[in-house]
PDB file of C-alpha atoms in Angstrom:
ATOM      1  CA  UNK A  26     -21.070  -2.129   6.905  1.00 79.00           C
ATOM      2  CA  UNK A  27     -18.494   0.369   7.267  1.00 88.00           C
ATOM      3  CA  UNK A  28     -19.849   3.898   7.912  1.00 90.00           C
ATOM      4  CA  UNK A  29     -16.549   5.738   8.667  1.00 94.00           C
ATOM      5  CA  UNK A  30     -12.650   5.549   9.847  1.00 95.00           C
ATOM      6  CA  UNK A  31     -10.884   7.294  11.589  1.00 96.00           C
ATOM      7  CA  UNK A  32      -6.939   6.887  11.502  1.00 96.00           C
ATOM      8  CA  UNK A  33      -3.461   8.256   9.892  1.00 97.00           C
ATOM      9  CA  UNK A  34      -3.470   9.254   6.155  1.00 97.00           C
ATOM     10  CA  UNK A  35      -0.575   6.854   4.630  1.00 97.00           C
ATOM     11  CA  UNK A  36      -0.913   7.836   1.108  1.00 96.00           C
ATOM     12  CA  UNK A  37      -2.856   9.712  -1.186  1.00 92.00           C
ATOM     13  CA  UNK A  38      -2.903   8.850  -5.354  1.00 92.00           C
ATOM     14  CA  UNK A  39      -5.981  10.336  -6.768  1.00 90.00           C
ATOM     15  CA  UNK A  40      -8.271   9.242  -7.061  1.00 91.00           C
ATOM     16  CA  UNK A  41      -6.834   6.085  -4.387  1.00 94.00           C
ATOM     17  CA  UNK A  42      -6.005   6.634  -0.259  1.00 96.00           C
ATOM     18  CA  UNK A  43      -4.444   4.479   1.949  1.00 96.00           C
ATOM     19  CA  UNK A  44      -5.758   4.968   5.899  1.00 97.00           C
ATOM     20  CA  UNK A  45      -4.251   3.216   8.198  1.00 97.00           C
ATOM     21  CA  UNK A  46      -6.641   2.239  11.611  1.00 96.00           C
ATOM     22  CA  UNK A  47      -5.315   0.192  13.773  1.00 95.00           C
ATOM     23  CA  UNK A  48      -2.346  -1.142  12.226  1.00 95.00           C
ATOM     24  CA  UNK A  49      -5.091  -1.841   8.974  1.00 96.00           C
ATOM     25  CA  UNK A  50      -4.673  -0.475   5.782  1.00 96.00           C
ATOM     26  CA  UNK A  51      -7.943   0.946   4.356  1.00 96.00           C
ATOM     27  CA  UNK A  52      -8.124   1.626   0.484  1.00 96.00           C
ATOM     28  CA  UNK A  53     -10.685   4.239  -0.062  1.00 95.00           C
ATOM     29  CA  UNK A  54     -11.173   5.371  -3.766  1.00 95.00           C
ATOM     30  CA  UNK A  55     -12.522   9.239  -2.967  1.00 95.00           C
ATOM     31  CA  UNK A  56     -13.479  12.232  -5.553  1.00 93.00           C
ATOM     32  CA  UNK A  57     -11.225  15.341  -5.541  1.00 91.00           C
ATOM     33  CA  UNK A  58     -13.813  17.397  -3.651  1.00 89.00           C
ATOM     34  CA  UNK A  59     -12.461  15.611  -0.503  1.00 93.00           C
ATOM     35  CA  UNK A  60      -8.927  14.686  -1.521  1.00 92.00           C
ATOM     36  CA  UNK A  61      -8.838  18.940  -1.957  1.00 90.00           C
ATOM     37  CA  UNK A  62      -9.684  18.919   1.881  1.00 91.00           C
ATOM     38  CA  UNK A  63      -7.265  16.329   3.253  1.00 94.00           C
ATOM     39  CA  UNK A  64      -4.591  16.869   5.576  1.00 94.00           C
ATOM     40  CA  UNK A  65      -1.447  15.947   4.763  1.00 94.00           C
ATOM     41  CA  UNK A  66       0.190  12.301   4.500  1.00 95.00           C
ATOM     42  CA  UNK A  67       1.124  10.819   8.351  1.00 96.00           C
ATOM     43  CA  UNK A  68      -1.904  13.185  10.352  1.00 97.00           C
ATOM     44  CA  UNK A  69      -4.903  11.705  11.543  1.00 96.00           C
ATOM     45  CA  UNK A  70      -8.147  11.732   9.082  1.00 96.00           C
ATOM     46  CA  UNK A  71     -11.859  10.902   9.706  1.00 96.00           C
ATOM     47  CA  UNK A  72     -14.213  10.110   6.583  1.00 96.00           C
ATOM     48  CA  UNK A  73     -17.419   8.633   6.099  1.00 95.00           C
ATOM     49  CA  UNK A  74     -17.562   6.248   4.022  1.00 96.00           C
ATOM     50  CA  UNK A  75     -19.540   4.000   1.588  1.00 95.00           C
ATOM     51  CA  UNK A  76     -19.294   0.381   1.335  1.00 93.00           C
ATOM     52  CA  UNK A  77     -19.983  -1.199  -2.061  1.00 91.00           C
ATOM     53  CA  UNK A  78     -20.411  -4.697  -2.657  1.00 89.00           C
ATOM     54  CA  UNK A  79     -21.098  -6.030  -5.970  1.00 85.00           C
ATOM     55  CA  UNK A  80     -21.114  -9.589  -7.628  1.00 86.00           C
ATOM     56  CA  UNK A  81     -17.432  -9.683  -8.266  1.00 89.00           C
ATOM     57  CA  UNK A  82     -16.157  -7.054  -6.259  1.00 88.00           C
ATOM     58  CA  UNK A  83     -16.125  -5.247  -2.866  1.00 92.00           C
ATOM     59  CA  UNK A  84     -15.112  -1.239  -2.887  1.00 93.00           C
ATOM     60  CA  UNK A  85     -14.861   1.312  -0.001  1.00 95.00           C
ATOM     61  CA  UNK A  86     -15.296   5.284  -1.143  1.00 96.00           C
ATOM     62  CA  UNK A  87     -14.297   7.672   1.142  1.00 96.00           C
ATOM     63  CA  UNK A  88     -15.608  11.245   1.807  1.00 96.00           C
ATOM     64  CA  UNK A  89     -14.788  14.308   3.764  1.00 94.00           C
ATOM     65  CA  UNK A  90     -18.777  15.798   4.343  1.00 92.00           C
ATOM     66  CA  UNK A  91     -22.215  13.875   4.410  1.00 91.00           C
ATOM     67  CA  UNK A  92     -23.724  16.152   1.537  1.00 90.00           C
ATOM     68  CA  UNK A  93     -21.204  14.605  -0.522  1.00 92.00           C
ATOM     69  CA  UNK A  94     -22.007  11.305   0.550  1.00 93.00           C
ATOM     70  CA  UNK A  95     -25.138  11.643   0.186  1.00 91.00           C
ATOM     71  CA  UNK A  96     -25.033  12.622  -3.198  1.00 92.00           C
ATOM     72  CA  UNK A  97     -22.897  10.071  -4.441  1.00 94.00           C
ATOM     73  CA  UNK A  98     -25.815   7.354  -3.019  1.00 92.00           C
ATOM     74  CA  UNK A  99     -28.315   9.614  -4.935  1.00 91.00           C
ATOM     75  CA  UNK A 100     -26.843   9.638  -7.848  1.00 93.00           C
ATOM     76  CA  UNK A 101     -26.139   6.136  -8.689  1.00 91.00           C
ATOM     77  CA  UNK A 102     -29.978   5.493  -8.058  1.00 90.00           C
ATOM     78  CA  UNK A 103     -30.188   7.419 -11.624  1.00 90.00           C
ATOM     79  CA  UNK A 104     -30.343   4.618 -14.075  1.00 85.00           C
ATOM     80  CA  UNK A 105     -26.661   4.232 -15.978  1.00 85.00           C
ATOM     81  CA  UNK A 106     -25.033   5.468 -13.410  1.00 90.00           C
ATOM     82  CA  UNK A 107     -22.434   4.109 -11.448  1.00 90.00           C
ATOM     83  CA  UNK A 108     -19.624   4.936  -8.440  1.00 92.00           C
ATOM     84  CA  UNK A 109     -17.284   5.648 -11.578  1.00 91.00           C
ATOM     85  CA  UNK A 110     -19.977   8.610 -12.727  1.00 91.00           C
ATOM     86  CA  UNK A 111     -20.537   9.307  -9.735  1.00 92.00           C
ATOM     87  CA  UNK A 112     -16.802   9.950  -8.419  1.00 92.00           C
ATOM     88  CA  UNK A 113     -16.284  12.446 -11.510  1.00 90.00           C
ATOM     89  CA  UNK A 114     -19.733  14.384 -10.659  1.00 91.00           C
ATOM     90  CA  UNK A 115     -17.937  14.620  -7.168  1.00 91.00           C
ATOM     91  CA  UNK A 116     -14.502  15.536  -8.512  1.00 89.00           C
ATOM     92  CA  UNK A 117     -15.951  17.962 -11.561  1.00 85.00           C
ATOM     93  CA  UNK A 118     -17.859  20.149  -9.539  1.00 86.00           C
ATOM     94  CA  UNK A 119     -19.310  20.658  -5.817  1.00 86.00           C
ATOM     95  CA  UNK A 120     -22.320  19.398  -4.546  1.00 87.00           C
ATOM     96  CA  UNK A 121     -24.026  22.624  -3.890  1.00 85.00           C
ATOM     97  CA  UNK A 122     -23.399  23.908  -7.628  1.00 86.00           C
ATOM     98  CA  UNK A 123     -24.407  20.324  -8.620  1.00 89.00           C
ATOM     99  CA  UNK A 124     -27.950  21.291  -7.125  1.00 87.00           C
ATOM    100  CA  UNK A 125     -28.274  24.133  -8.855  1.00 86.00           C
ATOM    101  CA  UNK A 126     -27.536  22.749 -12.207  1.00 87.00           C
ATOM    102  CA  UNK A 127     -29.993  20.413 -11.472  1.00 88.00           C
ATOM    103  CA  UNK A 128     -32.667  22.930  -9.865  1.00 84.00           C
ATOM    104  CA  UNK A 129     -31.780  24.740 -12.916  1.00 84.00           C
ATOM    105  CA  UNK A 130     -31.945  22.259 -15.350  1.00 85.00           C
ATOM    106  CA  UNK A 131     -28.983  23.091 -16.718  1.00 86.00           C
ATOM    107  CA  UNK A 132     -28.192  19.601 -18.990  1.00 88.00           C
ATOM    108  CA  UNK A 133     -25.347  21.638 -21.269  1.00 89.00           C
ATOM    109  CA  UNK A 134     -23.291  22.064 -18.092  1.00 88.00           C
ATOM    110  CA  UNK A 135     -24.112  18.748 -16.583  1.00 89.00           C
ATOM    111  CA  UNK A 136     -22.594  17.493 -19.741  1.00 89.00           C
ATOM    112  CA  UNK A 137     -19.366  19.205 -19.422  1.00 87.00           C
ATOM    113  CA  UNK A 138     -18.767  16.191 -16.569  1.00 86.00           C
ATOM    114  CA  UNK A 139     -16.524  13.459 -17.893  1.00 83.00           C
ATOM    115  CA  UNK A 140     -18.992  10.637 -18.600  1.00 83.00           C
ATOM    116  CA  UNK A 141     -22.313  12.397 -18.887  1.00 88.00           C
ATOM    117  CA  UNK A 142     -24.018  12.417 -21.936  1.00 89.00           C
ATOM    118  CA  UNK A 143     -27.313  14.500 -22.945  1.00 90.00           C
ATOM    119  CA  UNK A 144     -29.700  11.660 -21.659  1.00 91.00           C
ATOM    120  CA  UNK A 145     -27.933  10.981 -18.718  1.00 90.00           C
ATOM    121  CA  UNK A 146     -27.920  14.519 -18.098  1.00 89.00           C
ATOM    122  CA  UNK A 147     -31.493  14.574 -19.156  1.00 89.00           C
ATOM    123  CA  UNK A 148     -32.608  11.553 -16.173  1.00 89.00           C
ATOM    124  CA  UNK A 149     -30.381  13.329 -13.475  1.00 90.00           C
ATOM    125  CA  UNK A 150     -32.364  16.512 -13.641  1.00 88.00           C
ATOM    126  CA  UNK A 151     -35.845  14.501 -13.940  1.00 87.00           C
ATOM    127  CA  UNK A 152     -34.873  12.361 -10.990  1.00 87.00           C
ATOM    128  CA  UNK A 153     -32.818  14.223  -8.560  1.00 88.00           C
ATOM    129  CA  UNK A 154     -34.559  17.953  -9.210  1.00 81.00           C
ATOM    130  CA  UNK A 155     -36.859  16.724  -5.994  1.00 76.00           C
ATOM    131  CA  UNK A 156     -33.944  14.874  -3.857  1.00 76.00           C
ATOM    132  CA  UNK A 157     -31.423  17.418  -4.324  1.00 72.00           C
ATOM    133  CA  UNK A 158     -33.059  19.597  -1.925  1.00 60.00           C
ATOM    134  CA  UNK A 159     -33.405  16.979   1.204  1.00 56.00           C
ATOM    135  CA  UNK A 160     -29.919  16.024   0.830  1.00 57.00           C
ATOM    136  CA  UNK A 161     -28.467  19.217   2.669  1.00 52.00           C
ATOM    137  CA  UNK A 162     -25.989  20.259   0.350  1.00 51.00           C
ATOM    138  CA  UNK A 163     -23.953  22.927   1.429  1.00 41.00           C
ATOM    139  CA  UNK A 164     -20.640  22.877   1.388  1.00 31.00           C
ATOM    140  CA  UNK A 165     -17.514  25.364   2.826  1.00 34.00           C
ATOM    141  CA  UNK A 166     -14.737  26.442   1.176  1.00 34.00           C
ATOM    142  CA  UNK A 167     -12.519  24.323  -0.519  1.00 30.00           C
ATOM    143  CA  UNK A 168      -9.125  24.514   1.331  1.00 31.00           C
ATOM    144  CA  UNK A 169      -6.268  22.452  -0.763  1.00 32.00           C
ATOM    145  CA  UNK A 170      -3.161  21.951   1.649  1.00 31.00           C
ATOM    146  CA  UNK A 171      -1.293  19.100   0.386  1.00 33.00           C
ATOM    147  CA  UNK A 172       2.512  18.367   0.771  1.00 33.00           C
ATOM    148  CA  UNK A 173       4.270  19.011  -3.038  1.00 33.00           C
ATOM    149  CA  UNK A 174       4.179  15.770  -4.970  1.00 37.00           C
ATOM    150  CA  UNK A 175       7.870  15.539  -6.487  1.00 47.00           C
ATOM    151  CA  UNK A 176       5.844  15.764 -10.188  1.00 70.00           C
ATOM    152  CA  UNK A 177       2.761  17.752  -9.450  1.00 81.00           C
ATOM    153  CA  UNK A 178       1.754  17.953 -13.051  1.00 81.00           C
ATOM    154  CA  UNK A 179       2.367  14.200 -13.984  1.00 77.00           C
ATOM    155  CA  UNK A 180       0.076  13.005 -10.973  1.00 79.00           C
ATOM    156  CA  UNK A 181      -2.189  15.361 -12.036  1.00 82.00           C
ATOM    157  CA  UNK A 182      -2.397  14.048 -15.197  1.00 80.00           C
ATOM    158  CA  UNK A 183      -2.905  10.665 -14.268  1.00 77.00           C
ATOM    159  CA  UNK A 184      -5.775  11.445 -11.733  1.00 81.00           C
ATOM    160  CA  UNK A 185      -7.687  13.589 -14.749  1.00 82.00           C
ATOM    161  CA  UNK A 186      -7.437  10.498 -16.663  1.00 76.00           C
ATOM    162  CA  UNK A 187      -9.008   8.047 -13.968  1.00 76.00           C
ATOM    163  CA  UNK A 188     -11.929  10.587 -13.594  1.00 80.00           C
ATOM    164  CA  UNK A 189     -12.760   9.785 -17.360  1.00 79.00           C
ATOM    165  CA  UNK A 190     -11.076  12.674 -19.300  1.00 81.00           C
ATOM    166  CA  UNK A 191      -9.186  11.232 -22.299  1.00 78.00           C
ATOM    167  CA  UNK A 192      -5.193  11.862 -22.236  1.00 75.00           C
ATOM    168  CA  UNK A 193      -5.108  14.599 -25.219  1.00 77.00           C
ATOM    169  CA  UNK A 194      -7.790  16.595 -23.272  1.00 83.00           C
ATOM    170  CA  UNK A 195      -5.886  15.795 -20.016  1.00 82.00           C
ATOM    171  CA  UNK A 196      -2.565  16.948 -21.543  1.00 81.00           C
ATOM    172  CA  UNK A 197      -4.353  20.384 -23.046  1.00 86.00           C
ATOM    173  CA  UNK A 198      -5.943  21.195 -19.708  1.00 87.00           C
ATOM    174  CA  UNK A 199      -2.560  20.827 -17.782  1.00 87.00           C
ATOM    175  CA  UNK A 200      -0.719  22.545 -20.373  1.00 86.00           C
ATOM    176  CA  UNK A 201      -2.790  25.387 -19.890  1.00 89.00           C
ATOM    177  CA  UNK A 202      -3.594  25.974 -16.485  1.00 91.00           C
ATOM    178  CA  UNK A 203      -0.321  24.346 -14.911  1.00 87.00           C
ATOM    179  CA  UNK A 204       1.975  27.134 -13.260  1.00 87.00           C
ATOM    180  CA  UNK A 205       5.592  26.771 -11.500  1.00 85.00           C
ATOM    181  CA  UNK A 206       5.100  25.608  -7.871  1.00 85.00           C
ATOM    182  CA  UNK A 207       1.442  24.802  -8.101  1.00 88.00           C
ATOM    183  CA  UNK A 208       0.620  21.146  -6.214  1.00 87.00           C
ATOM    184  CA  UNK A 209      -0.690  18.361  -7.955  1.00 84.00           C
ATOM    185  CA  UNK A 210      -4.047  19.291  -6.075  1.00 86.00           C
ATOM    186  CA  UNK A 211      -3.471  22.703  -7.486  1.00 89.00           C
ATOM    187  CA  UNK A 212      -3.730  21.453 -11.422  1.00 89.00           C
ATOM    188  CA  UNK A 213      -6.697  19.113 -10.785  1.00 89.00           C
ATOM    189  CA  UNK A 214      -9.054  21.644  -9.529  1.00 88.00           C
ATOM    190  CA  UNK A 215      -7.827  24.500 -12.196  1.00 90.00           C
ATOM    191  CA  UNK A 216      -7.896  21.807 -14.846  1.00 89.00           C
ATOM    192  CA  UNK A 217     -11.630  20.873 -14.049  1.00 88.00           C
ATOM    193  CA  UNK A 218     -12.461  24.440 -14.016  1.00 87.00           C
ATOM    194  CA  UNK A 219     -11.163  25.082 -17.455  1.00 87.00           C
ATOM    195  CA  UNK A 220     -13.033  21.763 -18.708  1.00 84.00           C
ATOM    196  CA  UNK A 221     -16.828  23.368 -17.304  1.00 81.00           C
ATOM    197  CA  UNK A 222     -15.603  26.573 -18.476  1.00 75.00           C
ATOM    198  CA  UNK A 223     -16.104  28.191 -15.364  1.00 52.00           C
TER     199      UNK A 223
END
């Protein structure tokens, strides 16, 4: 199993990085909570990881902090959820507000999370209200220092849509919250605000 790497960012295409180790190439798929924290392309990284392997396919996710790992393994032991749920719980809001939605029992704002229905909503709060606590979630500030993309807003668009949003909401949300000289990093994280409408 692969626990973590350490070694030079190559490339980052939300939700997809490339780390290079050794002269390897490791592709990581990792939610925008820790793509918001990387360093910039060609400096050295260190993430933990998870390694997935399923009947017909073997997948590496990447993350900056344990208390996101930690909750990404938590929550895909929530029946119908998966690493694709999972990644846009990640990338939609942090782990620490994710706990107290769930503490809360907030389901309305759980739903606001691309891919999360009522009942899903509904089984995360009944079976991570008692985990959420042991799985030290605290996280610091988000920093977001990221070289400029040459289309910041067209990258950002295409990540939105791989974290589940659907391309008319994806446009709307860009449209709105896009401003001149923002980073592609920059548009995700406004553009999720705006869509949980905090």
């Amino acid at each position: 199993m692969i626990g973590r790497l350490r070694g030079i960012l190559v490339s980052k295409q939300p939700p997809w990085l490339l780390i290079d180790v050794g002269g390897v190439g490791y592709e990581l798929e990792a939610p925008m909570s820790t793509i918001y924290d990387l360093p910039p392309t060609g400096k050295e990284v260190t993430l933990l990881t998870h390694y997935a392997v399923k009947e017909d396919s073997v997948a590496l996710y990447g993350f900056m902090h344990e208390a996101e790992r930690a909750l990404f393994r938590n929550l895909q032991k929530v029946s119908g959820i998966g690493a694709k749920i999972s990644l846009a719980v990640l990338s939609g809001v942090s782990t620490a507000d994710f706990a107290r939605l769930v503490q809360a029992g907030d389901v309305v704002a759980l739903t606001k999370i691309p891919g999360i229905g009522k009942k899903t909503a509904e089984r995360m709060v009944v079976e991570l209200r008692d985990r959420v606590d042991g799985m030290g979630i605290s996280l610091p500030g988000m920093t977001g220092k990221a070289a400029a993309p040459v289309d910041p807003a067209g990258e950002a668009t295409v990540a939105l849509q791989q974290l589940g949003y659907k391309p008319a909401e994806v446009t709307r949300l860009v449209q709105k919250v896009a401003a001149e000289g923002d980073t592609a990093e920059s548009i995700i994280r406004k553009a999720l605000r705006a869509a949980l409408g905090s």
